Amino acid sequence: MAESNAVRTKQDAIITITDGTTTYTVAKEAGDFTASFPGYNLTAPLDRGRFTTSPTIRRGDDQAISIGFSVYLRDLPNSTNLTLSDLCMELSGTVAAGMTTTTTDSDVRTWTVTYTIDGTWNGEADHGYTFSNTVLRASMTEGDPSSLSVTGVCHQPFPTAF
């Protein structure tokens, strides 16, 4: 199948956060999702300080993926509604306390973040990335409108593409 000719825009994307049971769909967002896929370190042993004609390039340690996006502030953690702030602040609200973590061998709560590009408008299938085992944090900025800047660290070298 050939690469699509359809140019994507921020209106085509949806961000969801899940623990595998409960899903939170991000809304009222700026449309500025970013992701960095460093993969792994590279090691190139030198021969007396020089690259050889055919250098030996080896994989090093895995590097975590960084993601980020911003949303317009709508609510803070509370006892009646699941909020994005809950997910970024270790489930400080009562409703969010029912969610579980995606990493069982950790004392840090992680989520699966999915970035989906809707392809139905031009007859294509949806495509996107799944970022497993992601720790989320946020910073709040007051303004017109007030906003949350969300950052995430996905503890995988590459996302899962679909």
Short mmCIF file of N, CA and C in Angstrom, two decimals:
data_model
loop_
_atom_site.label_atom_id
_atom_site.label_comp_id
_atom_site.label_asym_id
_atom_site.label_seq_id
_atom_site.Cartn_x
_atom_site.Cartn_y
_atom_site.Cartn_z
N MET A 1 0.85 -1.17 0.00
CA MET A 1 0.00 0.00 0.00
C MET A 1 0.89 1.23 0.00
N ALA A 2 0.57 2.20 -0.82
CA ALA A 2 1.36 3.42 -0.94
C ALA A 2 1.09 4.37 0.22
N GLU A 3 2.04 5.23 0.47
CA GLU A 3 1.88 6.25 1.49
C GLU A 3 0.72 7.17 1.09
N SER A 4 -0.06 7.58 2.06
CA SER A 4 -1.23 8.43 1.80
C SER A 4 -0.81 9.78 1.23
N ASN A 5 -1.64 10.32 0.38
CA ASN A 5 -1.44 11.68 -0.13
C ASN A 5 -2.18 12.72 0.70
N ALA A 6 -3.01 12.28 1.65
CA ALA A 6 -3.81 13.18 2.47
C ALA A 6 -2.94 13.86 3.53
N VAL A 7 -2.98 15.17 3.56
CA VAL A 7 -2.24 15.94 4.55
C VAL A 7 -3.07 16.00 5.83
N ARG A 8 -2.46 15.66 6.95
CA ARG A 8 -3.16 15.64 8.23
C ARG A 8 -3.09 16.99 8.92
N THR A 9 -4.13 17.29 9.67
CA THR A 9 -4.16 18.53 10.45
C THR A 9 -4.52 18.18 11.89
N LYS A 10 -4.44 19.18 12.77
CA LYS A 10 -4.74 18.94 14.18
C LYS A 10 -6.20 18.54 14.41
N GLN A 11 -7.09 18.85 13.48
CA GLN A 11 -8.49 18.45 13.62
C GLN A 11 -8.69 16.95 13.42
N ASP A 12 -7.69 16.26 12.88
CA ASP A 12 -7.82 14.83 12.58
C ASP A 12 -7.45 13.94 13.76
N ALA A 13 -6.86 14.48 14.82
CA ALA A 13 -6.29 13.65 15.88
C ALA A 13 -7.14 13.58 17.14
N ILE A 14 -7.01 12.46 17.83
CA ILE A 14 -7.67 12.24 19.12
C ILE A 14 -6.62 11.65 20.06
N ILE A 15 -6.56 12.16 21.29
CA ILE A 15 -5.66 11.64 22.30
C ILE A 15 -6.50 10.98 23.38
N THR A 16 -6.19 9.73 23.72
CA THR A 16 -6.86 9.05 24.82
C THR A 16 -5.83 8.53 25.81
N ILE A 17 -6.27 8.41 27.05
CA ILE A 17 -5.43 7.89 28.13
C ILE A 17 -6.23 6.79 28.82
N THR A 18 -5.61 5.62 29.00
CA THR A 18 -6.34 4.51 29.59
C THR A 18 -5.45 3.71 30.55
N ASP A 19 -6.11 3.00 31.44
CA ASP A 19 -5.43 2.04 32.30
C ASP A 19 -5.75 0.63 31.83
N GLY A 20 -6.45 0.50 30.73
CA GLY A 20 -6.88 -0.79 30.22
C GLY A 20 -8.35 -1.06 30.46
N THR A 21 -8.95 -0.34 31.41
CA THR A 21 -10.36 -0.50 31.73
C THR A 21 -11.11 0.81 31.50
N THR A 22 -10.65 1.87 32.10
CA THR A 22 -11.27 3.18 31.98
C THR A 22 -10.48 4.02 30.99
N THR A 23 -11.19 4.72 30.09
CA THR A 23 -10.52 5.56 29.10
C THR A 23 -10.95 7.00 29.27
N TYR A 24 -9.96 7.90 29.28
CA TYR A 24 -10.20 9.34 29.33
C TYR A 24 -9.84 9.89 27.96
N THR A 25 -10.78 10.61 27.32
CA THR A 25 -10.52 11.24 26.03
C THR A 25 -10.19 12.70 26.26
N VAL A 26 -9.02 13.11 25.81
CA VAL A 26 -8.57 14.49 25.99
C VAL A 26 -9.43 15.39 25.10
N ALA A 27 -9.93 16.48 25.69
CA ALA A 27 -10.78 17.42 24.96
C ALA A 27 -10.34 18.85 25.26
N LYS A 28 -10.82 19.78 24.46
CA LYS A 28 -10.49 21.20 24.62
C LYS A 28 -8.99 21.40 24.61
N GLU A 29 -8.37 20.90 23.56
CA GLU A 29 -6.92 20.96 23.46
C GLU A 29 -6.48 21.88 22.33
N ALA A 30 -5.23 22.29 22.40
CA ALA A 30 -4.69 23.24 21.42
C ALA A 30 -4.35 22.57 20.09
N GLY A 31 -4.12 21.27 20.10
CA GLY A 31 -3.73 20.59 18.86
C GLY A 31 -2.23 20.69 18.62
N ASP A 32 -1.44 20.54 19.69
CA ASP A 32 0.01 20.69 19.58
C ASP A 32 0.77 19.46 20.09
N PHE A 33 0.22 18.28 19.89
CA PHE A 33 0.84 17.05 20.37
C PHE A 33 2.24 16.91 19.78
N THR A 34 3.20 16.54 20.64
CA THR A 34 4.57 16.29 20.19
C THR A 34 5.03 14.95 20.74
N ALA A 35 5.95 14.32 20.03
CA ALA A 35 6.56 13.07 20.50
C ALA A 35 7.97 12.99 19.96
N SER A 36 8.87 12.51 20.79
CA SER A 36 10.27 12.31 20.41
C SER A 36 10.61 10.85 20.60
N PHE A 37 11.13 10.20 19.55
CA PHE A 37 11.44 8.77 19.58
C PHE A 37 12.96 8.56 19.50
N PRO A 38 13.67 8.68 20.62
CA PRO A 38 15.13 8.52 20.56
C PRO A 38 15.58 7.09 20.34
N GLY A 39 14.71 6.11 20.61
CA GLY A 39 15.07 4.71 20.38
C GLY A 39 16.08 4.19 21.37
N TYR A 40 17.33 4.23 21.00
CA TYR A 40 18.39 3.71 21.86
C TYR A 40 19.68 4.45 21.55
N ASN A 41 20.59 4.42 22.51
CA ASN A 41 21.92 5.00 22.29
C ASN A 41 22.65 4.18 21.24
N LEU A 42 23.56 4.83 20.56
CA LEU A 42 24.43 4.12 19.62
C LEU A 42 25.85 4.14 20.15
N THR A 43 26.53 3.03 20.00
CA THR A 43 27.92 2.93 20.41
C THR A 43 28.73 2.59 19.18
N ALA A 44 29.77 3.37 18.93
CA ALA A 44 30.67 3.12 17.80
C ALA A 44 32.10 3.08 18.33
N PRO A 45 32.58 1.88 18.67
CA PRO A 45 33.95 1.78 19.18
C PRO A 45 34.95 2.31 18.15
N LEU A 46 35.90 3.09 18.64
CA LEU A 46 36.89 3.70 17.76
C LEU A 46 38.19 2.88 17.77
N ASP A 47 38.90 2.94 16.68
CA ASP A 47 40.21 2.30 16.57
C ASP A 47 41.26 3.37 16.79
N ARG A 48 41.78 3.43 18.02
CA ARG A 48 42.75 4.46 18.39
C ARG A 48 42.23 5.86 18.10
N GLY A 49 40.95 6.05 18.45
CA GLY A 49 40.35 7.38 18.32
C GLY A 49 39.78 7.70 16.96
N ARG A 50 39.76 6.75 16.05
CA ARG A 50 39.28 6.98 14.69
C ARG A 50 38.19 5.98 14.31
N PHE A 51 37.24 6.45 13.49
CA PHE A 51 36.28 5.52 12.90
C PHE A 51 37.01 4.67 11.87
N THR A 52 36.65 3.43 11.78
CA THR A 52 37.26 2.56 10.79
C THR A 52 36.51 2.72 9.46
N THR A 53 37.04 2.11 8.41
CA THR A 53 36.41 2.20 7.09
C THR A 53 34.98 1.68 7.13
N SER A 54 34.79 0.58 7.83
CA SER A 54 33.47 0.02 8.04
C SER A 54 33.22 -0.03 9.55
N PRO A 55 32.74 1.09 10.14
CA PRO A 55 32.65 1.16 11.60
C PRO A 55 31.66 0.13 12.17
N THR A 56 32.00 -0.35 13.34
CA THR A 56 31.12 -1.24 14.07
C THR A 56 30.18 -0.36 14.89
N ILE A 57 28.92 -0.30 14.49
CA ILE A 57 27.93 0.52 15.21
C ILE A 57 26.99 -0.43 15.92
N ARG A 58 26.90 -0.25 17.24
CA ARG A 58 26.11 -1.17 18.06
C ARG A 58 25.01 -0.42 18.79
N ARG A 59 23.95 -1.15 19.09
CA ARG A 59 22.87 -0.62 19.92
C ARG A 59 23.35 -0.50 21.35
N GLY A 60 22.96 0.61 22.00
CA GLY A 60 23.23 0.79 23.41
C GLY A 60 21.96 0.67 24.21
N ASP A 61 21.89 1.40 25.30
CA ASP A 61 20.72 1.36 26.19
C ASP A 61 19.49 1.97 25.54
N ASP A 62 18.32 1.40 25.87
CA ASP A 62 17.05 1.98 25.43
C ASP A 62 16.90 3.39 26.00
N GLN A 63 16.23 4.26 25.26
CA GLN A 63 15.94 5.61 25.69
C GLN A 63 14.41 5.79 25.72
N ALA A 64 13.92 6.48 26.71
CA ALA A 64 12.47 6.69 26.86
C ALA A 64 11.95 7.69 25.82
N ILE A 65 10.72 7.50 25.43
CA ILE A 65 10.02 8.42 24.52
C ILE A 65 9.48 9.58 25.36
N SER A 66 9.53 10.78 24.81
CA SER A 66 8.93 11.96 25.46
C SER A 66 7.73 12.40 24.63
N ILE A 67 6.60 12.67 25.31
CA ILE A 67 5.43 13.21 24.63
C ILE A 67 4.98 14.47 25.34
N GLY A 68 4.17 15.26 24.65
CA GLY A 68 3.64 16.47 25.27
C GLY A 68 2.45 17.01 24.49
N PHE A 69 1.58 17.69 25.20
CA PHE A 69 0.45 18.38 24.57
C PHE A 69 -0.11 19.36 25.59
N SER A 70 -0.90 20.29 25.11
CA SER A 70 -1.53 21.25 26.02
C SER A 70 -3.04 21.24 25.84
N VAL A 71 -3.71 21.54 26.94
CA VAL A 71 -5.17 21.60 26.95
C VAL A 71 -5.61 22.87 27.67
N TYR A 72 -6.80 23.29 27.38
CA TYR A 72 -7.37 24.44 28.08
C TYR A 72 -7.92 23.94 29.42
N LEU A 73 -7.58 24.63 30.49
CA LEU A 73 -7.96 24.21 31.83
C LEU A 73 -9.46 24.25 32.00
N ARG A 74 -10.04 23.09 32.38
CA ARG A 74 -11.48 22.99 32.59
C ARG A 74 -11.83 22.61 34.01
N ASP A 75 -10.96 21.83 34.66
CA ASP A 75 -11.27 21.36 36.00
C ASP A 75 -10.00 20.90 36.69
N LEU A 76 -10.03 20.89 37.99
CA LEU A 76 -8.95 20.37 38.81
C LEU A 76 -9.41 19.04 39.40
N PRO A 77 -8.52 18.28 40.03
CA PRO A 77 -8.97 17.02 40.64
C PRO A 77 -10.14 17.26 41.59
N ASN A 78 -11.13 16.38 41.51
CA ASN A 78 -12.28 16.52 42.39
C ASN A 78 -12.89 15.16 42.70
N SER A 79 -13.91 15.14 43.51
CA SER A 79 -14.48 13.88 43.98
C SER A 79 -15.57 13.31 43.08
N THR A 80 -15.98 14.01 42.03
CA THR A 80 -17.09 13.52 41.22
C THR A 80 -16.74 13.20 39.77
N ASN A 81 -15.70 13.79 39.21
CA ASN A 81 -15.37 13.59 37.80
C ASN A 81 -13.90 13.25 37.62
N LEU A 82 -13.61 12.34 36.70
CA LEU A 82 -12.24 12.04 36.33
C LEU A 82 -11.73 13.22 35.50
N THR A 83 -10.59 13.78 35.88
CA THR A 83 -10.02 14.91 35.17
C THR A 83 -8.61 14.58 34.69
N LEU A 84 -8.14 15.34 33.72
CA LEU A 84 -6.77 15.17 33.25
C LEU A 84 -5.79 15.47 34.37
N SER A 85 -6.11 16.42 35.22
CA SER A 85 -5.25 16.73 36.37
C SER A 85 -5.07 15.52 37.26
N ASP A 86 -6.14 14.73 37.47
CA ASP A 86 -6.04 13.49 38.25
C ASP A 86 -4.96 12.57 37.69
N LEU A 87 -4.97 12.40 36.37
CA LEU A 87 -4.06 11.46 35.73
C LEU A 87 -2.62 11.94 35.78
N CYS A 88 -2.43 13.24 35.87
CA CYS A 88 -1.09 13.81 35.93
C CYS A 88 -0.57 13.97 37.34
N MET A 89 -1.44 13.81 38.32
CA MET A 89 -1.06 14.03 39.72
C MET A 89 -1.28 12.78 40.56
N GLU A 90 -0.98 11.61 39.99
CA GLU A 90 -1.07 10.36 40.74
C GLU A 90 -2.46 10.10 41.33
N LEU A 91 -3.50 10.46 40.59
CA LEU A 91 -4.89 10.16 40.97
C LEU A 91 -5.30 10.79 42.29
N SER A 92 -5.25 12.10 42.33
CA SER A 92 -5.58 12.80 43.56
C SER A 92 -7.08 12.92 43.80
N GLY A 93 -7.91 12.78 42.78
CA GLY A 93 -9.36 12.86 42.95
C GLY A 93 -9.96 11.51 43.31
N THR A 94 -11.12 11.51 43.93
CA THR A 94 -11.75 10.28 44.39
C THR A 94 -12.15 9.36 43.24
N VAL A 95 -12.73 9.89 42.17
CA VAL A 95 -13.17 9.07 41.04
C VAL A 95 -11.99 8.36 40.41
N ALA A 96 -10.88 9.06 40.25
CA ALA A 96 -9.72 8.49 39.60
C ALA A 96 -9.08 7.38 40.42
N ALA A 97 -9.32 7.35 41.72
CA ALA A 97 -8.72 6.33 42.57
C ALA A 97 -9.13 4.93 42.15
N GLY A 98 -10.21 4.78 41.41
CA GLY A 98 -10.64 3.48 40.93
C GLY A 98 -9.84 2.98 39.74
N MET A 99 -9.04 3.84 39.13
CA MET A 99 -8.22 3.43 37.99
C MET A 99 -6.98 2.71 38.50
N THR A 100 -6.48 1.80 37.69
CA THR A 100 -5.27 1.08 38.05
C THR A 100 -4.12 1.54 37.17
N THR A 101 -2.96 1.04 37.44
CA THR A 101 -1.78 1.40 36.67
C THR A 101 -1.52 0.36 35.60
N THR A 102 -0.82 0.73 34.53
CA THR A 102 -0.49 -0.24 33.49
C THR A 102 0.81 -0.97 33.79
N THR A 103 1.56 -0.54 34.78
CA THR A 103 2.81 -1.19 35.16
C THR A 103 2.61 -1.85 36.52
N THR A 104 2.64 -3.16 36.56
CA THR A 104 2.35 -3.88 37.81
C THR A 104 3.55 -3.95 38.75
N ASP A 105 4.76 -3.87 38.24
CA ASP A 105 5.96 -3.99 39.07
C ASP A 105 6.55 -2.63 39.41
N SER A 106 5.70 -1.70 39.83
CA SER A 106 6.18 -0.35 40.08
C SER A 106 5.31 0.33 41.13
N ASP A 107 5.87 1.30 41.82
CA ASP A 107 5.07 2.10 42.74
C ASP A 107 4.69 3.44 42.10
N VAL A 108 4.91 3.56 40.80
CA VAL A 108 4.55 4.75 40.03
C VAL A 108 3.40 4.39 39.10
N ARG A 109 2.38 5.22 39.05
CA ARG A 109 1.23 4.95 38.16
C ARG A 109 1.59 5.32 36.73
N THR A 110 1.30 4.39 35.84
CA THR A 110 1.53 4.62 34.42
C THR A 110 0.25 4.40 33.65
N TRP A 111 0.20 4.97 32.46
CA TRP A 111 -0.98 4.91 31.60
C TRP A 111 -0.56 4.52 30.20
N THR A 112 -1.53 4.15 29.40
CA THR A 112 -1.32 3.99 27.96
C THR A 112 -1.94 5.19 27.28
N VAL A 113 -1.11 5.95 26.59
CA VAL A 113 -1.57 7.13 25.85
C VAL A 113 -1.63 6.75 24.38
N THR A 114 -2.74 7.04 23.73
CA THR A 114 -2.91 6.73 22.32
C THR A 114 -3.18 8.01 21.54
N TYR A 115 -2.43 8.18 20.46
CA TYR A 115 -2.61 9.30 19.54
C TYR A 115 -3.14 8.70 18.24
N THR A 116 -4.40 9.00 17.92
CA THR A 116 -5.06 8.42 16.75
C THR A 116 -5.36 9.50 15.73
N ILE A 117 -5.00 9.23 14.48
CA ILE A 117 -5.34 10.13 13.37
C ILE A 117 -6.51 9.50 12.63
N ASP A 118 -7.63 10.21 12.61
CA ASP A 118 -8.85 9.73 11.96
C ASP A 118 -8.66 9.78 10.44
N GLY A 119 -8.85 8.63 9.80
CA GLY A 119 -8.71 8.57 8.35
C GLY A 119 -10.02 8.44 7.61
N THR A 120 -11.14 8.39 8.35
CA THR A 120 -12.43 8.14 7.69
C THR A 120 -12.86 9.26 6.76
N TRP A 121 -12.40 10.47 7.00
CA TRP A 121 -12.83 11.60 6.14
C TRP A 121 -12.35 11.43 4.71
N ASN A 122 -11.28 10.66 4.50
CA ASN A 122 -10.81 10.46 3.13
C ASN A 122 -10.78 8.98 2.74
N GLY A 123 -11.56 8.16 3.47
CA GLY A 123 -11.71 6.76 3.11
C GLY A 123 -10.56 5.87 3.53
N GLU A 124 -9.71 6.32 4.43
CA GLU A 124 -8.59 5.51 4.91
C GLU A 124 -8.87 4.99 6.32
N ALA A 125 -8.11 4.02 6.73
CA ALA A 125 -8.22 3.51 8.10
C ALA A 125 -7.56 4.50 9.06
N ASP A 126 -7.98 4.45 10.31
CA ASP A 126 -7.31 5.25 11.34
C ASP A 126 -5.90 4.72 11.54
N HIS A 127 -4.98 5.64 11.84
CA HIS A 127 -3.59 5.27 12.13
C HIS A 127 -3.16 6.03 13.37
N GLY A 128 -2.14 5.55 14.01
CA GLY A 128 -1.64 6.28 15.17
C GLY A 128 -0.55 5.54 15.90
N TYR A 129 -0.29 6.03 17.09
CA TYR A 129 0.73 5.46 17.97
C TYR A 129 0.14 5.17 19.34
N THR A 130 0.60 4.09 19.94
CA THR A 130 0.28 3.77 21.32
C THR A 130 1.56 3.87 22.14
N PHE A 131 1.49 4.66 23.21
CA PHE A 131 2.62 4.87 24.10
C PHE A 131 2.32 4.17 25.42
N SER A 132 2.87 2.97 25.60
CA SER A 132 2.60 2.18 26.80
C SER A 132 3.49 2.62 27.95
N ASN A 133 3.03 2.33 29.17
CA ASN A 133 3.82 2.58 30.38
C ASN A 133 4.31 4.02 30.47
N THR A 134 3.37 4.95 30.32
CA THR A 134 3.70 6.38 30.31
C THR A 134 3.36 7.03 31.64
N VAL A 135 4.30 7.77 32.18
CA VAL A 135 4.10 8.58 33.39
C VAL A 135 3.77 9.99 32.91
N LEU A 136 2.66 10.55 33.43
CA LEU A 136 2.23 11.88 33.02
C LEU A 136 2.44 12.89 34.14
N ARG A 137 2.81 14.10 33.76
CA ARG A 137 2.93 15.24 34.67
C ARG A 137 2.36 16.46 33.95
N ALA A 138 2.03 17.49 34.72
CA ALA A 138 1.45 18.69 34.11
C ALA A 138 1.92 19.94 34.83
N SER A 139 1.89 21.03 34.09
CA SER A 139 2.09 22.35 34.71
C SER A 139 0.92 23.22 34.27
N MET A 140 0.48 24.08 35.17
CA MET A 140 -0.69 24.92 34.92
C MET A 140 -0.25 26.35 34.69
N THR A 141 -0.89 27.01 33.73
CA THR A 141 -0.62 28.41 33.44
C THR A 141 -1.93 29.17 33.43
N GLU A 142 -2.00 30.22 34.23
CA GLU A 142 -3.19 31.07 34.25
C GLU A 142 -3.14 32.01 33.07
N GLY A 143 -4.28 32.30 32.51
CA GLY A 143 -4.35 33.22 31.37
C GLY A 143 -5.72 33.23 30.76
N ASP A 144 -5.82 33.75 29.56
CA ASP A 144 -7.07 33.79 28.82
C ASP A 144 -6.92 33.02 27.52
N PRO A 145 -7.11 31.72 27.52
CA PRO A 145 -7.59 30.87 28.60
C PRO A 145 -6.43 30.31 29.44
N SER A 146 -6.77 29.83 30.65
CA SER A 146 -5.81 29.11 31.46
C SER A 146 -5.57 27.74 30.82
N SER A 147 -4.39 27.17 31.05
CA SER A 147 -4.06 25.93 30.35
C SER A 147 -3.25 24.98 31.23
N LEU A 148 -3.24 23.71 30.80
CA LEU A 148 -2.37 22.69 31.36
C LEU A 148 -1.41 22.26 30.26
N SER A 149 -0.15 22.22 30.57
CA SER A 149 0.85 21.67 29.66
C SER A 149 1.21 20.30 30.20
N VAL A 150 0.89 19.26 29.44
CA VAL A 150 1.08 17.88 29.88
C VAL A 150 2.34 17.33 29.23
N THR A 151 3.18 16.69 30.04
CA THR A 151 4.34 15.99 29.52
C THR A 151 4.27 14.54 29.96
N GLY A 152 4.83 13.69 29.15
CA GLY A 152 4.83 12.27 29.48
C GLY A 152 6.14 11.62 29.11
N VAL A 153 6.52 10.63 29.89
CA VAL A 153 7.69 9.81 29.60
C VAL A 153 7.20 8.38 29.43
N CYS A 154 7.36 7.86 28.23
CA CYS A 154 6.94 6.50 27.89
C CYS A 154 8.16 5.60 28.01
N HIS A 155 8.07 4.62 28.85
CA HIS A 155 9.21 3.75 29.11
C HIS A 155 9.28 2.59 28.13
N GLN A 156 9.40 2.97 26.87
CA GLN A 156 9.59 2.06 25.74
C GLN A 156 10.52 2.79 24.76
N PRO A 157 11.33 2.08 23.98
CA PRO A 157 12.21 2.77 23.03
C PRO A 157 11.47 3.29 21.79
N PHE A 158 10.36 2.64 21.43
CA PHE A 158 9.56 3.06 20.28
C PHE A 158 8.09 2.84 20.60
N PRO A 159 7.20 3.68 20.04
CA PRO A 159 5.76 3.44 20.25
C PRO A 159 5.30 2.28 19.38
N THR A 160 4.11 1.79 19.68
CA THR A 160 3.48 0.79 18.84
C THR A 160 2.64 1.52 17.81
N ALA A 161 2.91 1.28 16.53
CA ALA A 161 2.15 1.92 15.46
C ALA A 161 0.98 1.03 15.07
N PHE A 162 -0.14 1.68 14.72
CA PHE A 162 -1.29 0.92 14.22
C PHE A 162 -1.90 1.64 13.05
#
